[in-house]
Coordinates of N, CA and C in Angstrom, one line a residue:
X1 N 0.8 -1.2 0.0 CA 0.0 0.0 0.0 C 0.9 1.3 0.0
X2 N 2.1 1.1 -0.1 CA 2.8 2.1 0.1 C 3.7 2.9 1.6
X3 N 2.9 2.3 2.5 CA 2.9 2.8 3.6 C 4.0 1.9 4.4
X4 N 5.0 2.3 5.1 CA 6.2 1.3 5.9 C 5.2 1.1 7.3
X5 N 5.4 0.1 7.8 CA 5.1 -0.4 9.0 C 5.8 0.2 10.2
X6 N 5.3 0.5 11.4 CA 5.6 0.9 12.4 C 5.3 -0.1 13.9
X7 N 6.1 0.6 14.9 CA 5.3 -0.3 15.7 C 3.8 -0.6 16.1
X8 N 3.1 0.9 15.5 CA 2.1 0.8 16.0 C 1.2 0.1 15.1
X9 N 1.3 0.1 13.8 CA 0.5 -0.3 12.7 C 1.4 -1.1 11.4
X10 N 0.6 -1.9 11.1 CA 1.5 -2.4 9.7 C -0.2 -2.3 8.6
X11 N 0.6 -2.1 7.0 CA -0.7 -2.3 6.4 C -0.3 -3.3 5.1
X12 N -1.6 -3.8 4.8 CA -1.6 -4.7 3.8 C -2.6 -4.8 2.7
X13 N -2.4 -5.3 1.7 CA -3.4 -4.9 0.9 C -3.8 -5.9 0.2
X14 N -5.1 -6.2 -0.6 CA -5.7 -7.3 -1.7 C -6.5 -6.7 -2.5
X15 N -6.6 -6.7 -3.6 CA -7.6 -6.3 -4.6 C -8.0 -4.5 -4.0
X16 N -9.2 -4.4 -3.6 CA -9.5 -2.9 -3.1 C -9.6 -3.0 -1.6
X17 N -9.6 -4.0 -0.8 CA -9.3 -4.2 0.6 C -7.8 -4.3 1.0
X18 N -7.6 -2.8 1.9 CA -6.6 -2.9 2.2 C -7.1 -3.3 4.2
X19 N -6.2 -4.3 4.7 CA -6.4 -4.5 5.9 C -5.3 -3.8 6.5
X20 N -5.8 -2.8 7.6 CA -4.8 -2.2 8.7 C -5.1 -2.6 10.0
X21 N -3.2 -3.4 10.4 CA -3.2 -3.9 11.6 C -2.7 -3.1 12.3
X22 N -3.5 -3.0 13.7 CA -3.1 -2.0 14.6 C -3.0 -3.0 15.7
X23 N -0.9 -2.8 15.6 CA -0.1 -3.9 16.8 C -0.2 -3.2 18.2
X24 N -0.3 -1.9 18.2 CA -0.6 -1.4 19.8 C -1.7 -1.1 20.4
X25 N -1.9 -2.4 21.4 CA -3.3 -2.3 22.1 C -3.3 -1.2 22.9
X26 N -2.7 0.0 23.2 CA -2.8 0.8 24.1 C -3.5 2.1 23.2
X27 N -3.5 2.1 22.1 CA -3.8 3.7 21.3 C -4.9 3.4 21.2
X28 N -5.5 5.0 21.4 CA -6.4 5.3 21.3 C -6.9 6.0 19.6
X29 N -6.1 6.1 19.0 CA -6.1 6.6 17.7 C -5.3 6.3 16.9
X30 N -4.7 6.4 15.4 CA -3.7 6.1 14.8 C -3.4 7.3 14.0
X31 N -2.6 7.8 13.5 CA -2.0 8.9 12.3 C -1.4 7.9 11.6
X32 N -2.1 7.5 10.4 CA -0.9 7.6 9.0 C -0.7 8.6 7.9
X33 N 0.3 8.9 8.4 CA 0.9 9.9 7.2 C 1.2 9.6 6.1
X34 N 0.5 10.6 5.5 CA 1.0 10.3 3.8 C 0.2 9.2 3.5
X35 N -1.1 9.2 3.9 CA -2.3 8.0 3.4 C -3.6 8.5 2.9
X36 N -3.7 8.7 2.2 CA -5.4 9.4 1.9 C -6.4 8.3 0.8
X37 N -6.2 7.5 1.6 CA -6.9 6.5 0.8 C -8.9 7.3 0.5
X38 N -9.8 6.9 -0.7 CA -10.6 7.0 -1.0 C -11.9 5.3 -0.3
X39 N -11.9 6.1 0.6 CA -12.6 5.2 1.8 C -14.0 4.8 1.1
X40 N -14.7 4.2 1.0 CA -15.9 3.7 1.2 C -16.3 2.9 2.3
X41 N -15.6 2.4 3.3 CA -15.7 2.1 4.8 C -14.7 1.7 5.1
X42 N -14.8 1.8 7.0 CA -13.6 1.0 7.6 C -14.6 0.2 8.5
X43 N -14.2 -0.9 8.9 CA -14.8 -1.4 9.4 C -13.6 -2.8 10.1
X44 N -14.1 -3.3 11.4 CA -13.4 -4.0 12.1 C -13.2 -5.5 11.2
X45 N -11.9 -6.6 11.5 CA -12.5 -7.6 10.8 C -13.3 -8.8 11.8
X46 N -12.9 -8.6 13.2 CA -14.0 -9.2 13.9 C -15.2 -8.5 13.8
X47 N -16.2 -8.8 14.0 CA -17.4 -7.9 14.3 C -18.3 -7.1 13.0
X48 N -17.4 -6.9 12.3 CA -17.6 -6.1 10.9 C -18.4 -4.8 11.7
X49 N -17.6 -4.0 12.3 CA -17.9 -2.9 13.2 C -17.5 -1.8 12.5
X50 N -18.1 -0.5 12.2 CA -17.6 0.4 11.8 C -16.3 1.2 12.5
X51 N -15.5 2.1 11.8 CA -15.0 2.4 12.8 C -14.5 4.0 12.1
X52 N -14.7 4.9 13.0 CA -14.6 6.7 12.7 C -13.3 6.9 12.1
X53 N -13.1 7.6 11.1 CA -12.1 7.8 10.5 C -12.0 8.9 9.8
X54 N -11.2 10.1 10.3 CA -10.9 11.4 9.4 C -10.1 11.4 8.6
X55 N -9.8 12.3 7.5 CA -8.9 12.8 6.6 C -8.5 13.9 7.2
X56 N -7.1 14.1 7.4 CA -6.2 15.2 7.9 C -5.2 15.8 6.7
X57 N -5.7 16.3 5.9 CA -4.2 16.5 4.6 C -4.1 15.6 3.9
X58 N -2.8 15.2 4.2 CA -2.0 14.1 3.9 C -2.5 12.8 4.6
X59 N -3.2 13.3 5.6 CA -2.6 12.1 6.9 C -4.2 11.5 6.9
X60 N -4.8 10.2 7.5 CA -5.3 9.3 7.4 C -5.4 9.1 9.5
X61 N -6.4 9.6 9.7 CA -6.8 9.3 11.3 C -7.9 8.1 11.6
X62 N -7.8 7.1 12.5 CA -8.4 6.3 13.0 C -8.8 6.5 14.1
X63 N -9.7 6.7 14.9 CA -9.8 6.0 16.2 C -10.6 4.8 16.7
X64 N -9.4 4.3 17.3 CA -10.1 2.8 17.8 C -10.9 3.3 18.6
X65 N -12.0 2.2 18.8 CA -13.0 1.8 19.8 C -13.0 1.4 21.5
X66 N -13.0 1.8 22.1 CA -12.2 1.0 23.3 C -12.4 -0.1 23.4
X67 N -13.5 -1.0 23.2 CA -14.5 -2.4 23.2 C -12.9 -3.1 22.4
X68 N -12.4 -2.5 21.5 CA -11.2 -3.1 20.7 C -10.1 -3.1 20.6
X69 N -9.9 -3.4 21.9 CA -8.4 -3.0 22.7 C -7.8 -4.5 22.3
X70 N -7.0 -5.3 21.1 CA -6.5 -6.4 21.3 C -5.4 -6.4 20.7
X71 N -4.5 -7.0 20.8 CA -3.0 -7.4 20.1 C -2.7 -6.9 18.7
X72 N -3.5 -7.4 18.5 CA -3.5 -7.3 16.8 C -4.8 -7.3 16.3
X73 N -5.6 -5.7 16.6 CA -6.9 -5.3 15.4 C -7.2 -5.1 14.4
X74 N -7.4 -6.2 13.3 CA -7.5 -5.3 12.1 C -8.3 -5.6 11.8
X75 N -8.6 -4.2 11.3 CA -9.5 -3.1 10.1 C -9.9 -3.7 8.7
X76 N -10.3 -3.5 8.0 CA -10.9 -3.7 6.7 C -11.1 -2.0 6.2
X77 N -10.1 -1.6 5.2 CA -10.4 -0.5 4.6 C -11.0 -0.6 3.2
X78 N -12.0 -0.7 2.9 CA -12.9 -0.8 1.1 C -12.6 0.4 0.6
X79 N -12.2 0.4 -0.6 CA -11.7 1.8 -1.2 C -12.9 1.4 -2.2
X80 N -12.7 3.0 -2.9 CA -13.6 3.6 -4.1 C -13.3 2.7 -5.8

């Protein structure tokens, strides 16, 4: 997807689902920089839970849910 992995997040991609793993159970939010993906949803991949997500510029904000505090969360991002 373009994006380098960090500790807090790694991302991966298939066809127009990109999954973002979010490896730190302690954040309350994510910043990826330099992401502006064309969202049509985010959504959890347990649960198929929506999840709030702004456009900052460049940058790509998440916030987790607290209900979704685990090891390794990942998201389902559906692009346009």
């Amino acid at each position: 997807a373009g994006v380098d992995p960090t500790s807090d997040y790694a991302i991966t991609k298939k066809g127009n689902k990109t999954y973002i793993h979010i490896l730190n159970p302690e954040l309350k939010d994510v910043v990826i920089p330099n992401f502006s993906p064309q969202v049509k949803s985010l959504k959890t991949y347990l649960g198929n839970k929506k999840v709030n997500h702004i456009k900052k510029g460049k940058d790509f904000q998440i916030n987790i849910p607290d209900h979704q505090k685990q090891n390794d969360l990942i998201l389902i991002l559906n692009t346009k």
